[in-house]
Amino acid sequence: SERFINRSKNRSKRLEKVHVVIGHKSCDLDSLISAFTYAYFLDKVSPPGVLCLPVLNIPRTEFNYFTETRFILEELNISESFHIFRDEINLHHLNEEGKLSLTLVNNNVLTSEDKTLESAVVKVINPVEQCDTGFEFWEPSSSLVAKEILQEAPELVTEQLAHLLRGSILFNWMSIESEKMTEKQEEILSILEEKFPDLPPREDIISVLQETQCSAQGLSIEQTILKDLKELSDGEIKVGISTMYMTLETYEHAPIL
């Protein structure tokens, strides 16, 4: 909730044990929602003296690139000013002082700049799992987080939290263009919808998210590319890969590069 974020920011000014929940550097909707909700869960179940913080793994100046994320947070009246961004907290300093614990969501590998933080990692919520057949399958982190909270402390799930998790799961399903959701995702959505029958219809959320995804909303070409930039590295060479969304009509009239 908004009160949780505001209270966490105020407490972070004091030195104490800090458990940071941080998502992928691409700061996609799944990473942000997972980090926020899991930090909220940890804050409720951790012993006194442990400060649990969701941290967005980008500088504050880049947040305006992420239109889908901003939309859902604006829908819930959660102000951007309440968030903690990567350039606003010194994780390396906290780790050197022995005060840092890290939970990674939607990511199981630290960047080369953060390799020294490996000793602080206590949990990894990784959406890629190995099946008995040998194939890997992908489940959004928000689905895994929702499952854990519903199992461990279902009373902590508020309507606002359900809206966040549900929106993230729907957006991930929409993004991979699968005809059917996995049984796990459908089960979690059904539990949340049964618990909070006043949640908006799925079709309404998907429709608005699709419109938001296809709209650059005033972003420059550079900002649009940076918005979904992902980094691949073999340890020596780094390659950036990005995605640009557009309607079929726009694509058909775009100049050939």
Coordinates of N, CA and C in Angstrom, one line a residue, residues 136-243:
E136 N 12.1 -25.9 -20.4 CA 11.9 -24.8 -19.5 C 10.6 -24.1 -19.7
F137 N 9.9 -23.7 -18.7 CA 8.6 -22.9 -18.9 C 8.7 -21.7 -18.0
W138 N 8.0 -20.7 -18.5 CA 8.1 -19.4 -17.9 C 6.7 -19.0 -17.2
E139 N 6.9 -18.7 -15.9 CA 5.7 -18.2 -15.1 C 6.1 -16.8 -14.6
P140 N 5.2 -15.8 -14.7 CA 5.6 -14.5 -14.3 C 5.9 -14.5 -12.8
S141 N 6.9 -13.6 -12.4 CA 7.2 -13.5 -11.0 C 6.0 -13.1 -10.1
S142 N 5.2 -12.2 -10.7 CA 4.0 -11.8 -9.9 C 3.1 -13.0 -9.6
S143 N 3.0 -14.0 -10.5 CA 2.2 -15.1 -10.2 C 2.8 -16.0 -9.1
L144 N 4.2 -16.1 -9.1 CA 4.9 -16.8 -8.0 C 4.7 -16.1 -6.7
V145 N 4.8 -14.8 -6.7 CA 4.7 -14.0 -5.5 C 3.3 -14.1 -4.9
A146 N 2.3 -14.0 -5.8 CA 0.9 -14.1 -5.4 C 0.6 -15.4 -4.7
K147 N 1.2 -16.5 -5.3 CA 1.0 -17.8 -4.8 C 1.6 -18.0 -3.4
E148 N 2.8 -17.4 -3.2 CA 3.4 -17.5 -1.9 C 2.7 -16.8 -0.8
I149 N 2.2 -15.5 -1.2 CA 1.5 -14.7 -0.2 C 0.1 -15.4 0.2
L150 N -0.6 -15.9 -0.9 CA -1.8 -16.6 -0.6 C -1.7 -17.8 0.2
Q151 N -0.6 -18.5 0.1 CA -0.3 -19.7 0.9 C 0.1 -19.4 2.3
E152 N 1.0 -18.4 2.5 CA 1.6 -18.1 3.7 C 0.8 -17.1 4.6
A153 N 0.2 -16.1 4.0 CA -0.5 -15.1 4.7 C -1.6 -14.4 3.9
P154 N -2.6 -15.2 3.6 CA -3.7 -14.7 2.7 C -4.4 -13.4 3.2
E155 N -4.4 -13.2 4.6 CA -5.0 -12.1 5.2 C -4.3 -10.8 4.8
L156 N -3.1 -10.9 4.3 CA -2.4 -9.7 3.9 C -2.8 -9.1 2.5
V157 N -3.5 -9.9 1.8 CA -3.9 -9.5 0.4 C -5.1 -8.6 0.5
T158 N -4.8 -7.3 0.2 CA -5.8 -6.3 0.1 C -6.3 -6.2 -1.3
E159 N -7.4 -5.4 -1.5 CA -7.9 -5.2 -2.9 C -6.9 -4.5 -3.8
Q160 N -6.2 -3.6 -3.2 CA -5.2 -2.8 -3.9 C -4.1 -3.8 -4.4
L161 N -3.6 -4.6 -3.5 CA -2.6 -5.6 -3.8 C -3.1 -6.6 -4.8
A162 N -4.3 -7.0 -4.7 CA -4.9 -7.9 -5.7 C -4.9 -7.3 -7.1
H163 N -5.3 -6.0 -7.1 CA -5.3 -5.3 -8.4 C -3.9 -5.2 -9.1
L164 N -2.9 -5.0 -8.2 CA -1.6 -4.9 -8.7 C -1.1 -6.3 -9.3
L165 N -1.3 -7.3 -8.5 CA -0.9 -8.7 -9.0 C -1.6 -9.1 -10.2
R166 N -2.9 -8.9 -10.2 CA -3.8 -9.3 -11.3 C -3.4 -8.6 -12.6
G167 N -3.2 -7.3 -12.5 CA -2.8 -6.5 -13.6 C -1.5 -7.0 -14.2
S168 N -0.6 -7.3 -13.4 CA 0.7 -7.8 -13.9 C 0.6 -9.2 -14.6
I169 N -0.2 -10.1 -14.0 CA -0.3 -11.4 -14.5 C -1.1 -11.3 -15.9
L170 N -2.1 -10.5 -16.0 CA -2.8 -10.3 -17.2 C -1.9 -9.7 -18.3
F171 N -1.1 -8.7 -17.9 CA -0.2 -8.1 -18.9 C 0.8 -9.1 -19.4
N172 N 1.4 -9.9 -18.6 CA 2.3 -10.9 -19.0 C 1.7 -11.9 -19.9
W173 N 0.5 -12.3 -19.6 CA -0.2 -13.3 -20.5 C -0.5 -12.6 -21.9
M174 N -0.9 -11.4 -21.8 CA -1.1 -10.6 -23.1 C 0.1 -10.5 -23.9
S175 N 1.3 -10.2 -23.2 CA 2.5 -10.0 -23.9 C 3.1 -11.2 -24.7
I176 N 2.8 -12.4 -24.1 CA 3.4 -13.6 -24.8 C 2.4 -14.1 -25.8
E177 N 1.2 -13.5 -25.9 CA 0.2 -13.8 -27.0 C -0.2 -15.3 -27.0
S178 N -0.3 -15.8 -25.8 CA -0.8 -17.2 -25.6 C -2.3 -17.3 -25.6
E179 N -2.9 -18.3 -26.2 CA -4.3 -18.4 -26.3 C -4.9 -18.7 -24.9
K180 N -4.2 -19.5 -24.1 CA -4.7 -19.9 -22.8 C -3.6 -19.6 -21.7
M181 N -4.1 -19.2 -20.6 CA -3.2 -19.0 -19.4 C -2.9 -20.4 -18.9
T182 N -1.8 -20.4 -18.1 CA -1.4 -21.7 -17.4 C -2.4 -21.9 -16.3
E183 N -2.5 -23.2 -15.9 CA -3.4 -23.5 -14.8 C -3.1 -22.7 -13.5
K184 N -1.8 -22.6 -13.3 CA -1.4 -21.8 -12.1 C -1.9 -20.4 -12.1
Q185 N -1.7 -19.7 -13.3 CA -2.2 -18.3 -13.4 C -3.7 -18.2 -13.3
E186 N -4.4 -19.1 -13.9 CA -5.9 -19.1 -13.9 C -6.4 -19.3 -12.4
E187 N -5.7 -20.2 -11.7 CA -6.1 -20.5 -10.3 C -5.9 -19.3 -9.4
I188 N -4.7 -18.6 -9.6 CA -4.4 -17.4 -8.8 C -5.4 -16.3 -9.1
L189 N -5.7 -16.0 -10.4 CA -6.6 -15.0 -10.8 C -8.0 -15.3 -10.2
S190 N -8.4 -16.5 -10.3 CA -9.8 -16.9 -9.8 C -9.9 -16.7 -8.3
I191 N -8.8 -17.0 -7.5 CA -8.8 -16.8 -6.1 C -8.9 -15.3 -5.8
L192 N -8.1 -14.5 -6.5 CA -8.2 -13.0 -6.3 C -9.5 -12.4 -6.6
E193 N -10.1 -12.9 -7.7 CA -11.4 -12.4 -8.2 C -12.6 -12.8 -7.3
E194 N -12.4 -14.0 -6.7 CA -13.4 -14.5 -5.7 C -13.3 -13.7 -4.4
K195 N -12.1 -13.4 -4.0 CA -11.9 -12.6 -2.8 C -12.3 -11.2 -2.9
F196 N -12.1 -10.6 -4.1 CA -12.5 -9.2 -4.4 C -13.4 -9.1 -5.6
P197 N -14.7 -9.3 -5.5 CA -15.5 -9.4 -6.7 C -15.7 -8.0 -7.4
D198 N -15.3 -6.9 -6.7 CA -15.4 -5.6 -7.3 C -14.2 -5.2 -8.2
L199 N -13.3 -6.1 -8.4 CA -12.2 -5.8 -9.3 C -12.7 -5.6 -10.7
P200 N -12.1 -4.7 -11.5 CA -12.5 -4.5 -12.9 C -12.5 -5.8 -13.7
P201 N -13.4 -5.9 -14.7 CA -13.3 -7.1 -15.6 C -12.0 -7.3 -16.2
R202 N -11.6 -8.5 -16.5 CA -10.3 -8.7 -17.1 C -10.2 -8.0 -18.5
E203 N -11.3 -8.1 -19.2 CA -11.3 -7.5 -20.6 C -11.0 -6.0 -20.5
D204 N -11.5 -5.3 -19.5 CA -11.2 -3.9 -19.4 C -9.7 -3.6 -19.1
I205 N -9.2 -4.4 -18.2 CA -7.7 -4.2 -17.9 C -6.9 -4.5 -19.1
I206 N -7.1 -5.6 -19.8 CA -6.3 -5.9 -21.0 C -6.5 -4.9 -22.1
S207 N -7.7 -4.4 -22.3 CA -7.9 -3.4 -23.3 C -7.1 -2.1 -23.1
V208 N -7.1 -1.6 -21.9 CA -6.4 -0.4 -21.6 C -4.9 -0.6 -21.6
L209 N -4.4 -1.8 -21.1 CA -3.0 -2.1 -21.2 C -2.5 -2.2 -22.6
Q210 N -3.3 -2.8 -23.5 CA -2.9 -2.9 -24.9 C -2.8 -1.5 -25.5
E211 N -3.7 -0.6 -25.2 CA -3.6 0.8 -25.7 C -2.4 1.5 -25.2
T212 N -2.1 1.3 -23.9 CA -0.9 1.9 -23.3 C 0.3 1.3 -23.9
Q213 N 0.4 0.0 -24.1 CA 1.6 -0.6 -24.7 C 1.9 -0.1 -26.1
C214 N 0.9 0.1 -26.9 CA 1.1 0.5 -28.3 C 1.4 2.0 -28.4
S215 N 1.2 2.8 -27.3 CA 1.4 4.2 -27.4 C 2.7 4.6 -26.8
A216 N 3.5 5.4 -27.5 CA 4.8 5.8 -27.0 C 4.5 7.0 -26.0
Q217 N 3.4 7.6 -26.1 CA 3.0 8.7 -25.2 C 4.0 9.8 -25.1
G218 N 4.5 10.3 -26.3 CA 5.4 11.4 -26.3 C 6.9 11.0 -26.1
L219 N 7.2 9.8 -26.0 CA 8.6 9.4 -25.9 C 9.4 9.6 -27.2
S220 N 10.6 10.0 -27.1 CA 11.5 10.1 -28.2 C 11.9 8.7 -28.7
I221 N 12.5 8.6 -29.9 CA 12.9 7.3 -30.4 C 13.9 6.7 -29.4
E222 N 14.9 7.5 -28.9 CA 15.9 7.0 -27.9 C 15.2 6.5 -26.7
Q223 N 14.2 7.2 -26.1 CA 13.5 6.8 -24.9 C 12.8 5.5 -25.2
T224 N 12.1 5.3 -26.3 CA 11.4 4.2 -26.7 C 12.2 2.9 -26.7
I225 N 13.4 3.1 -27.3 CA 14.4 2.0 -27.4 C 14.9 1.6 -26.0
L226 N 15.2 2.6 -25.2 CA 15.7 2.4 -23.8 C 14.7 1.7 -22.9
K227 N 13.4 2.0 -23.2 CA 12.3 1.5 -22.3 C 12.4 0.0 -22.2
D228 N 12.6 -0.7 -23.2 CA 12.6 -2.2 -23.2 C 14.0 -2.8 -23.5
L229 N 15.0 -2.0 -23.2 CA 16.4 -2.5 -23.5 C 16.8 -3.6 -22.6
K230 N 17.3 -4.7 -23.1 CA 17.8 -5.8 -22.4 C 19.3 -6.1 -22.8
E231 N 20.1 -6.5 -21.8 CA 21.5 -6.6 -22.0 C 21.9 -8.1 -22.0
L232 N 22.6 -8.5 -23.0 CA 23.2 -9.9 -23.1 C 24.7 -9.7 -23.0
S233 N 25.4 -10.6 -22.3 CA 26.8 -10.5 -22.1 C 27.5 -11.8 -21.9
D234 N 28.6 -12.0 -22.5 CA 29.4 -13.2 -22.3 C 30.5 -13.0 -21.4
G235 N 30.5 -11.9 -20.7 CA 31.6 -11.5 -19.8 C 32.6 -10.5 -20.3
E236 N 32.6 -10.5 -21.7 CA 33.5 -9.5 -22.3 C 32.8 -8.6 -23.2
I237 N 31.9 -9.1 -24.0 CA 31.1 -8.3 -25.0 C 29.7 -8.1 -24.5
K238 N 29.1 -6.9 -24.5 CA 27.8 -6.6 -24.1 C 27.0 -6.2 -25.4
V239 N 25.8 -6.8 -25.5 CA 24.9 -6.5 -26.7 C 23.6 -6.1 -26.1
G240 N 23.1 -5.0 -26.6 CA 21.8 -4.4 -26.2 C 20.7 -4.8 -27.2
I241 N 19.6 -5.4 -26.7 CA 18.4 -5.8 -27.6 C 17.2 -5.1 -27.0
S242 N 16.4 -4.4 -27.9 CA 15.2 -3.7 -27.5 C 14.1 -4.1 -28.4
T243 N 12.9 -3.7 -27.9 CA 11.6 -4.0 -28.6 C 10.8 -2.7 -28.8

